[in-house]
Coordinates of C-alpha atoms in Angstrom, one line a residue:
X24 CA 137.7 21.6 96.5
X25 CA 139.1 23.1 93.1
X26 CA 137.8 26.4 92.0
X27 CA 136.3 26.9 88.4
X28 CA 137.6 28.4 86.1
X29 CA 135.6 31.3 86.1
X30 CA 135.9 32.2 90.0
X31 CA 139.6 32.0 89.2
X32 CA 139.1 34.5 86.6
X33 CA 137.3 36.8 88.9
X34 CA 139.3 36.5 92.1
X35 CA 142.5 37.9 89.8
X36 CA 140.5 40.4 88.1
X37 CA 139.6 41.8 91.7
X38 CA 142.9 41.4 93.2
X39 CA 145.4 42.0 90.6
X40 CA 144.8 46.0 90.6
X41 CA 146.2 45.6 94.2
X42 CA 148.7 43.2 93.8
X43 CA 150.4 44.5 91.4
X44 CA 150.2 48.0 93.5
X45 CA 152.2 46.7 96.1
X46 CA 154.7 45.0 94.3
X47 CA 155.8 48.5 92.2
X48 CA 155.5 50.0 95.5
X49 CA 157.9 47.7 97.5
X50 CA 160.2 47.6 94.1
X51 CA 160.6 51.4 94.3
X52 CA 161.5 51.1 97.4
X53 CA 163.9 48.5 96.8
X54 CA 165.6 50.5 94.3
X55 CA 166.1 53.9 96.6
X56 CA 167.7 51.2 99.2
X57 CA 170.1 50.1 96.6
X58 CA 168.8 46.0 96.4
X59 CA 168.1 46.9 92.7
X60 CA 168.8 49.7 92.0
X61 CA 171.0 52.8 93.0
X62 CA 171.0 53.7 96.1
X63 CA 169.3 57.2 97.3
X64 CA 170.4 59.8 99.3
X65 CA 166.9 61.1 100.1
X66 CA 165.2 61.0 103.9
X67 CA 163.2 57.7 104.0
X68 CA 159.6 59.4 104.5
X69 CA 160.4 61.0 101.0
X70 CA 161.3 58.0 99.1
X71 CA 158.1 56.1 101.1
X72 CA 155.6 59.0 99.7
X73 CA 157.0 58.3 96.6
X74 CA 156.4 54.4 96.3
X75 CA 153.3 54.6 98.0
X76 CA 152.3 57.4 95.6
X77 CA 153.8 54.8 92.7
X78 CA 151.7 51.8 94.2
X79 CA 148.3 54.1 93.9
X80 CA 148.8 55.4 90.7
X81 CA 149.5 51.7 89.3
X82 CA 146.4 50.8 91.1
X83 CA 144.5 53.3 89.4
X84 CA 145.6 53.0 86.3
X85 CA 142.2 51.4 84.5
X86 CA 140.4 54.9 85.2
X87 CA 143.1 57.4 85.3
X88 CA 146.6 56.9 83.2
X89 CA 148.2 60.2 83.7
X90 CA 149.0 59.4 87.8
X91 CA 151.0 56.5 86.4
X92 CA 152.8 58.4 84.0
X93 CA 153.5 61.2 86.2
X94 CA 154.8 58.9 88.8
X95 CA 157.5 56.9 86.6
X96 CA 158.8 60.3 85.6
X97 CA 159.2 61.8 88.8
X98 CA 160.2 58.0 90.4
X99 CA 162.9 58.1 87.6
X100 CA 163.9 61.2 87.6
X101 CA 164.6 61.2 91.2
X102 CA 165.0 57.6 92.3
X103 CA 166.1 55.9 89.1
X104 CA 163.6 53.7 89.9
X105 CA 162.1 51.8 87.0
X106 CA 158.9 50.0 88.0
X107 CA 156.6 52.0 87.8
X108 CA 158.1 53.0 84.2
X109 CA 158.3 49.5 83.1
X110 CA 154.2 49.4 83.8
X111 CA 153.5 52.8 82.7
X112 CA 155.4 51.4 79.0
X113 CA 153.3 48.3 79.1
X114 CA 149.7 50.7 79.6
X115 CA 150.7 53.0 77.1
X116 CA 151.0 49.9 74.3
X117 CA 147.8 48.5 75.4
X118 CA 145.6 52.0 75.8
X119 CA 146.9 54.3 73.8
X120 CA 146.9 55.1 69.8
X121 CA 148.2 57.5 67.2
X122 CA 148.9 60.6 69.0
X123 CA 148.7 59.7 72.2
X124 CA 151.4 56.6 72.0
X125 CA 153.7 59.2 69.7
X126 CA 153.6 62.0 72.8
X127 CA 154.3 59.4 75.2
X128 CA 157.3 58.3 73.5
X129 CA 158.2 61.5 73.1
X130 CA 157.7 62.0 77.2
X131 CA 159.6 58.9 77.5
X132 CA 162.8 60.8 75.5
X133 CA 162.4 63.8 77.6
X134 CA 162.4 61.7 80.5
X135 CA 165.3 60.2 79.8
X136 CA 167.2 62.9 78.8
X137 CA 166.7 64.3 82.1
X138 CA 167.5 61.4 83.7
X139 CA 170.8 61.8 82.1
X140 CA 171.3 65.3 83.1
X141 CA 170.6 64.1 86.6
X142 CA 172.6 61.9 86.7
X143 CA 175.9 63.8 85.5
X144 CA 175.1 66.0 88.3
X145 CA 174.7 63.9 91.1
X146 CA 178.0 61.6 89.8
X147 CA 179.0 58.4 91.1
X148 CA 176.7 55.0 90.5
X149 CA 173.8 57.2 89.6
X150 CA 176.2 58.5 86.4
X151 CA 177.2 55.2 85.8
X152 CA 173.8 53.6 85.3
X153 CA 171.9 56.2 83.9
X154 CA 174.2 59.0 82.0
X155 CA 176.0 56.3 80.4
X156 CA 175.2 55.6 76.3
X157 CA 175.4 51.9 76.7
X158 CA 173.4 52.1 80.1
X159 CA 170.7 54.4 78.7
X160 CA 170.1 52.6 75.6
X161 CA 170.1 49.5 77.4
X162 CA 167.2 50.5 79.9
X163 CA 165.4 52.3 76.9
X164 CA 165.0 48.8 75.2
X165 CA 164.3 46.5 78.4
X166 CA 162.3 49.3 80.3
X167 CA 160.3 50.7 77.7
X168 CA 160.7 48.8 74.7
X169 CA 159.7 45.7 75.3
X170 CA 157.0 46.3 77.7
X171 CA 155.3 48.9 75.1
X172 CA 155.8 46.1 72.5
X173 CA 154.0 43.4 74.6
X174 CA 151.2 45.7 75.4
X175 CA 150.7 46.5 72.0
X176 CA 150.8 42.5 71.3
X177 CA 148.4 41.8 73.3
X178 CA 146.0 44.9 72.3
X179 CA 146.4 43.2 68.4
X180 CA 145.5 40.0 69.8
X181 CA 142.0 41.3 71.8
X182 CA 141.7 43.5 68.7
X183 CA 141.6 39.7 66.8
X184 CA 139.5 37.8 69.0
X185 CA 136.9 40.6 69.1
X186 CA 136.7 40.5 65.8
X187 CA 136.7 37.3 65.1
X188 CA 134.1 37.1 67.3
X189 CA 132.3 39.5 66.0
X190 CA 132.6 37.7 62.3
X191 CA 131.7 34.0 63.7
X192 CA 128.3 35.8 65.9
X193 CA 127.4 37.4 62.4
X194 CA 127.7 34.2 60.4
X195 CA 125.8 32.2 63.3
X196 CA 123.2 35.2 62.8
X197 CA 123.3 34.6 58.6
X198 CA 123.0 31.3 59.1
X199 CA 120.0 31.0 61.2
X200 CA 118.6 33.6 58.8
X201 CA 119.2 31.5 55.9
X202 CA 117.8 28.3 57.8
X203 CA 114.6 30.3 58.5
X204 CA 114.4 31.4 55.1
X205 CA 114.8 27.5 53.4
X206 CA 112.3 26.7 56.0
X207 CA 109.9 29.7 55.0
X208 CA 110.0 28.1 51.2
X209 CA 109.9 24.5 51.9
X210 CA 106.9 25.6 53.9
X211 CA 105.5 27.4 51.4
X212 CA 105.9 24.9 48.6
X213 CA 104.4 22.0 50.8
X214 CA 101.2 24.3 51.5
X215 CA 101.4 24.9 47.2
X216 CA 101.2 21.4 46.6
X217 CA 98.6 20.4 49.5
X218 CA 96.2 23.4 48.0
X219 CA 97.0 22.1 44.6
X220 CA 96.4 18.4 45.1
X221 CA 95.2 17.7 48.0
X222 CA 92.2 20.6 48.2
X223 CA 91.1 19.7 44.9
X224 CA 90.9 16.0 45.5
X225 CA 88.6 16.8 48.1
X226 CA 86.8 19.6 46.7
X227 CA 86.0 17.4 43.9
X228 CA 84.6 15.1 46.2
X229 CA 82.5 17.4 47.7
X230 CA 81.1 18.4 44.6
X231 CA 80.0 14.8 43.5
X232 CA 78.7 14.0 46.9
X233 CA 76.3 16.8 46.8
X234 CA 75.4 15.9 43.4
X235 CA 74.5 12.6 44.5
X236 CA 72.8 13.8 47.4
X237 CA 70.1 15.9 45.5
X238 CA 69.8 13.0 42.5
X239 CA 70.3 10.1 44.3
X240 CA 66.5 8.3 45.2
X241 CA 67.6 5.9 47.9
X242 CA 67.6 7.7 51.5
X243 CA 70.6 5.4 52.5
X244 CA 72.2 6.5 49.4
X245 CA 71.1 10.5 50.1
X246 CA 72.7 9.7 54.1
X247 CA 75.7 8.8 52.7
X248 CA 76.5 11.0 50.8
X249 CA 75.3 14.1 53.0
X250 CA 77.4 12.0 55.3
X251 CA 80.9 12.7 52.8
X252 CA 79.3 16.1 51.9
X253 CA 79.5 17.3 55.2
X254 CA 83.0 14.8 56.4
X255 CA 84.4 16.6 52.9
X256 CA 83.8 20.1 53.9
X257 CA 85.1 19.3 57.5
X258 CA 88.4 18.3 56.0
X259 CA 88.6 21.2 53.6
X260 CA 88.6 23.7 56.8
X261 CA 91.2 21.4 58.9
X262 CA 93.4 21.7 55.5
X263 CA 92.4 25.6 55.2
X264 CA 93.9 25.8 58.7
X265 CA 97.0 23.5 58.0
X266 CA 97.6 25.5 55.2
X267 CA 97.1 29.3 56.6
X268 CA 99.9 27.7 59.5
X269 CA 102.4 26.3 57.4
X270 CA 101.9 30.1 55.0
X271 CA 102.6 31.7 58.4
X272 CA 106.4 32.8 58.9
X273 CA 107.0 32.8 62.6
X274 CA 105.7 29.4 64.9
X275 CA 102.0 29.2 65.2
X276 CA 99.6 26.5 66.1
X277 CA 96.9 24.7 64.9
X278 CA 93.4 25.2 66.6
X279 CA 93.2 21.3 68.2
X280 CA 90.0 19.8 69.9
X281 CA 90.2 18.3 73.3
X282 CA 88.2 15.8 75.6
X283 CA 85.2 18.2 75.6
X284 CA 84.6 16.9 71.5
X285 CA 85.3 13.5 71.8
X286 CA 81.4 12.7 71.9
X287 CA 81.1 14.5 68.9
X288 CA 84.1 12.2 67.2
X289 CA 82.5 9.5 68.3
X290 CA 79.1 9.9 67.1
X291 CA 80.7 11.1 63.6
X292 CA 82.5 7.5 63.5
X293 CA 79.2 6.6 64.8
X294 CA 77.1 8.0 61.5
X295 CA 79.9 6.2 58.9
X296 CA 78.7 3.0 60.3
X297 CA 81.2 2.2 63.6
X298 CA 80.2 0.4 66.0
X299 CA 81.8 2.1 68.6
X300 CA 80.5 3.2 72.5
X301 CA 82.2 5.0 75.2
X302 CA 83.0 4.0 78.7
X303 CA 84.5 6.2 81.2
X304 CA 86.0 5.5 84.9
X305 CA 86.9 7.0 88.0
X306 CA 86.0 10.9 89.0
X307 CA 86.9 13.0 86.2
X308 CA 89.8 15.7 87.4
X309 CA 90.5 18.9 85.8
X310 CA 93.5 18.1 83.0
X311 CA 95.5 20.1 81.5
X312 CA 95.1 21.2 77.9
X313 CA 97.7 19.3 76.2
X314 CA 96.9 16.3 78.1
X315 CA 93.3 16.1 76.6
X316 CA 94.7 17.0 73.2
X317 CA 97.0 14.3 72.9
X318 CA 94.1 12.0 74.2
X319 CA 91.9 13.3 71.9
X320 CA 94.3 12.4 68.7
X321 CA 94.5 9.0 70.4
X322 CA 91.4 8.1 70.2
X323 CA 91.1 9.7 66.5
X324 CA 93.9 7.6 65.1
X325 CA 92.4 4.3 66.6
X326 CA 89.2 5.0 65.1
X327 CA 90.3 6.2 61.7
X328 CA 92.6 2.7 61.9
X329 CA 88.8 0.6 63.2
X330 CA 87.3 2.4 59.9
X331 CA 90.0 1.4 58.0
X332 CA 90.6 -2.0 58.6
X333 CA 87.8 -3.4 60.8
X334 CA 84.5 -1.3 60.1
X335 CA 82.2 -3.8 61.1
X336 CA 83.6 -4.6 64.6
X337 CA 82.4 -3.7 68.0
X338 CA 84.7 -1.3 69.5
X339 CA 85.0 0.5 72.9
X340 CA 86.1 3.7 74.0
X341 CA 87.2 3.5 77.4
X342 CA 88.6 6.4 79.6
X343 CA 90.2 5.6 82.5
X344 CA 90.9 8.5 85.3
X345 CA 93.7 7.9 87.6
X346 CA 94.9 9.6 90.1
X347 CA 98.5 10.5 88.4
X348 CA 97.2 10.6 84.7
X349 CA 94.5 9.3 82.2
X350 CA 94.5 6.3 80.9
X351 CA 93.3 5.6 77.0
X352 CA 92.0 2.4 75.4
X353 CA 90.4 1.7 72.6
X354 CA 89.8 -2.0 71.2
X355 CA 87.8 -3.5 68.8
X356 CA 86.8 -7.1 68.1
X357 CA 87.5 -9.8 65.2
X358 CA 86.4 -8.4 61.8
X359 CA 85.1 -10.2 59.1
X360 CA 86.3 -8.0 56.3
X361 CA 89.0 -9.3 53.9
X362 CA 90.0 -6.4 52.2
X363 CA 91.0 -3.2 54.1
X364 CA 92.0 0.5 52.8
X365 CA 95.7 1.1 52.6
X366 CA 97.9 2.9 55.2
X367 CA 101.3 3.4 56.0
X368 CA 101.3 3.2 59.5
X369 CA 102.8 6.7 59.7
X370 CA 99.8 7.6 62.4
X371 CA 100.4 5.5 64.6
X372 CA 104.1 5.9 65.0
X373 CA 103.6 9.9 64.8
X374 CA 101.0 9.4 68.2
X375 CA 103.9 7.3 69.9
X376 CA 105.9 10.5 69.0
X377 CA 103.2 12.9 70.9
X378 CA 102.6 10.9 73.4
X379 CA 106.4 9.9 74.5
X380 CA 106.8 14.1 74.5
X381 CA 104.1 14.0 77.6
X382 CA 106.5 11.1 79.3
X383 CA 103.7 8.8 78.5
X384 CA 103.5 5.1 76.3
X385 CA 101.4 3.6 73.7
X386 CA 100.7 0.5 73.2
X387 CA 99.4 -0.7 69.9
X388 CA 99.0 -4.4 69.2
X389 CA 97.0 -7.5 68.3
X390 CA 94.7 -9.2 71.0
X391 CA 92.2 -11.9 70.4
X392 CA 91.9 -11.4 66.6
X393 CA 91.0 -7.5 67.1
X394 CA 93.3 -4.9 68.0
X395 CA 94.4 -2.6 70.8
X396 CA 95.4 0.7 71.3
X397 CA 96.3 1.5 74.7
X398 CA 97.8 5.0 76.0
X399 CA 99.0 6.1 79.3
X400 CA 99.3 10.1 79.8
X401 CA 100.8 11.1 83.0
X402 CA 99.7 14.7 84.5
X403 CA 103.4 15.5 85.5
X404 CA 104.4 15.4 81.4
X405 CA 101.5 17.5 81.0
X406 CA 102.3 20.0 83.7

């Protein structure tokens, strides 16, 4: 099975320290032996202190720098051996700054200068490959120079990424702020024009209903309008409290009624001249909240579509409990109106919305010259 990504990334993050230990370890060695690099004349157990010393210091290297250093000057000095050099280089470009990279160059100088004077004195290969002019320039630029240029490449290229990573979180973050913002308006200029047009339509309305209440002489007149007095004043505070929501700047919610009103919706439908009655079955259970919200607004929207459209017809309320959700119906008969208040049919396509949220379905269609509105809520969506 192939390894992601990530656990590839982690499995060299832990054992690269290590790895790369042992391989300047086993190349100073190979360089006191003579494979690549000029033989020494020193006793074995010195030259195996040495690279194992060289190994640990490259292993440490991400907490302490100066073992590093201090073992490619001495493993220089008096192996000519170069490894641990050529890493100690590549640190110094990626670590250090300013100061710091100018007195390591200038350790790297002194360094090399005594590796020169060494040299001279012990004669023979050693003099050749490291008291030369040629020779010594030549390791300056491939042993030093070009790993202290790639580590300072790649500390400009972190340096980059950081920051452009830094610049594309704080545009994310001014962008969100400037979407919460056009929201906070937008939400504030609806609430404006709702207050403006919507709360004075209504007000107005209470104010003439009241009037005809106390003049009117007829008590059907004086019900009715006591009826849109008090309907009136009940739409004012649901719009108050629309209104104080959409004013608010962080998420809120508005206070919603659940199963435990539906008696009183239904008696209010009841008083502006429904028809309407109410039929439960099965045991009722203990639903949750949102459940008996949404089935609440369900049964609103249906009658608010009977008033609308079929005021004079019989219509039933029926709940029905099973045992994995509540079912909803409400239907009413034939209607012998010809003329019906205007809608846009945005209700019922908003309470397919709600209800499809709970993992639910609505059904809303014609049946035997009346009309049906039939919603299934399962508890799982509601959980």
């Amino acid at each position: 099975m192939a390894s992601s990504p990530a656990a590839v990334r982690r499995a060299v993050q832990r054992y690269a320290p290590l790895l790369l230990a042992v391989t300047v370890a086993a190349a100073v060695w190979a360089s006191a032996a003579g494979d690549i690099g000029v033989r020494s004349p020193l006793p074995g157990a010195v030259v195996l202190v040495l690279a194992v010393s060289s190994g640990w210091a490259t292993a440490t290297v991400r907490t302490r720098r100066w073992p590093l250093f201090l073992a490619a000057a001495v493993g220089w000095l008096v192996l000519a051996a170069a490894a641990a050099g050529v890493v100690a280089s590549y640190q110094a470009g990626l670590r250090l700054r300013g100061r710091r990279l100018a007195g390591y160059l200038a350790g790297v100088a002194v360094v090399l200068a005594g590796g020169v004077l060494v040299g001279l004195a012990v004669g023979g290969p050693r003099r050749i490959t490291t008291a030369t002019t040629g020779n010594v320039l030549l390791l300056a630029a491939c042993l030093v120079g070009l790993p202290l240029v790639f580590g300072l490449w790649v500390r400009a290229r972190r340096d980059t990424l950081a920051a452009l990573r830094d610049r594309a979180e704080r545009l994310e973050r001014e962008r969100e702020a400037h979407a919460d913002r056009v929201r906070a308006e937008e939400r504030t200029r609806i609430a404006r024009e709702m207050h403006d047009v919507v709360a004075h339509r209504v007000s107005l309305m209470v104010v003439h209903a009241g009037a005809l209440e106390v003049t009117a002489a007829d008590s059907a007149t004086v019900e009715a309008a006591a009826l849109i007095r008090a309907t009136g004043r009940q739409a004012l505070t649901d719009l108050r409290e629309v209104l104080g929501v959409l004013r608010q700047a962080g998420p809120a919610v508005v206070p919603e009624r659940g199963l435990d009103a539906l008696d009183e919706l239904i008696e209010e439908s009841r008083t502006a001249g429904l028809r309407v009655s109410r039929q439960d079955e099965g045991v009722p259970p203990a639903l949750p909240a949102t459940l008996g919200r949404t089935a609440y607004r369900v049964v609103r929207e249906a009658l608010t579509n009977v008033r609308k459209h079929a005021a004079d017809a019989e219509t039933v309320v029926c709940l029905r409990y099973l045992p994995d959700g509540l079912e909803v119906v409400v239907r009413n008969g034939p209607s012998d109106r010809r003329s019906a208040l205007p809608g846009a049919g945005q209700g019922l396509l908003g309470l397919r919305e709600r209800v499809e949220l709970l993992g639910g379905r609505l059904e809303a269609t014609a049946v035997d010259g009346g009309f049906l509105v039939r919603a299934l809520l399962p508890l799982a969506g509601a959980a």
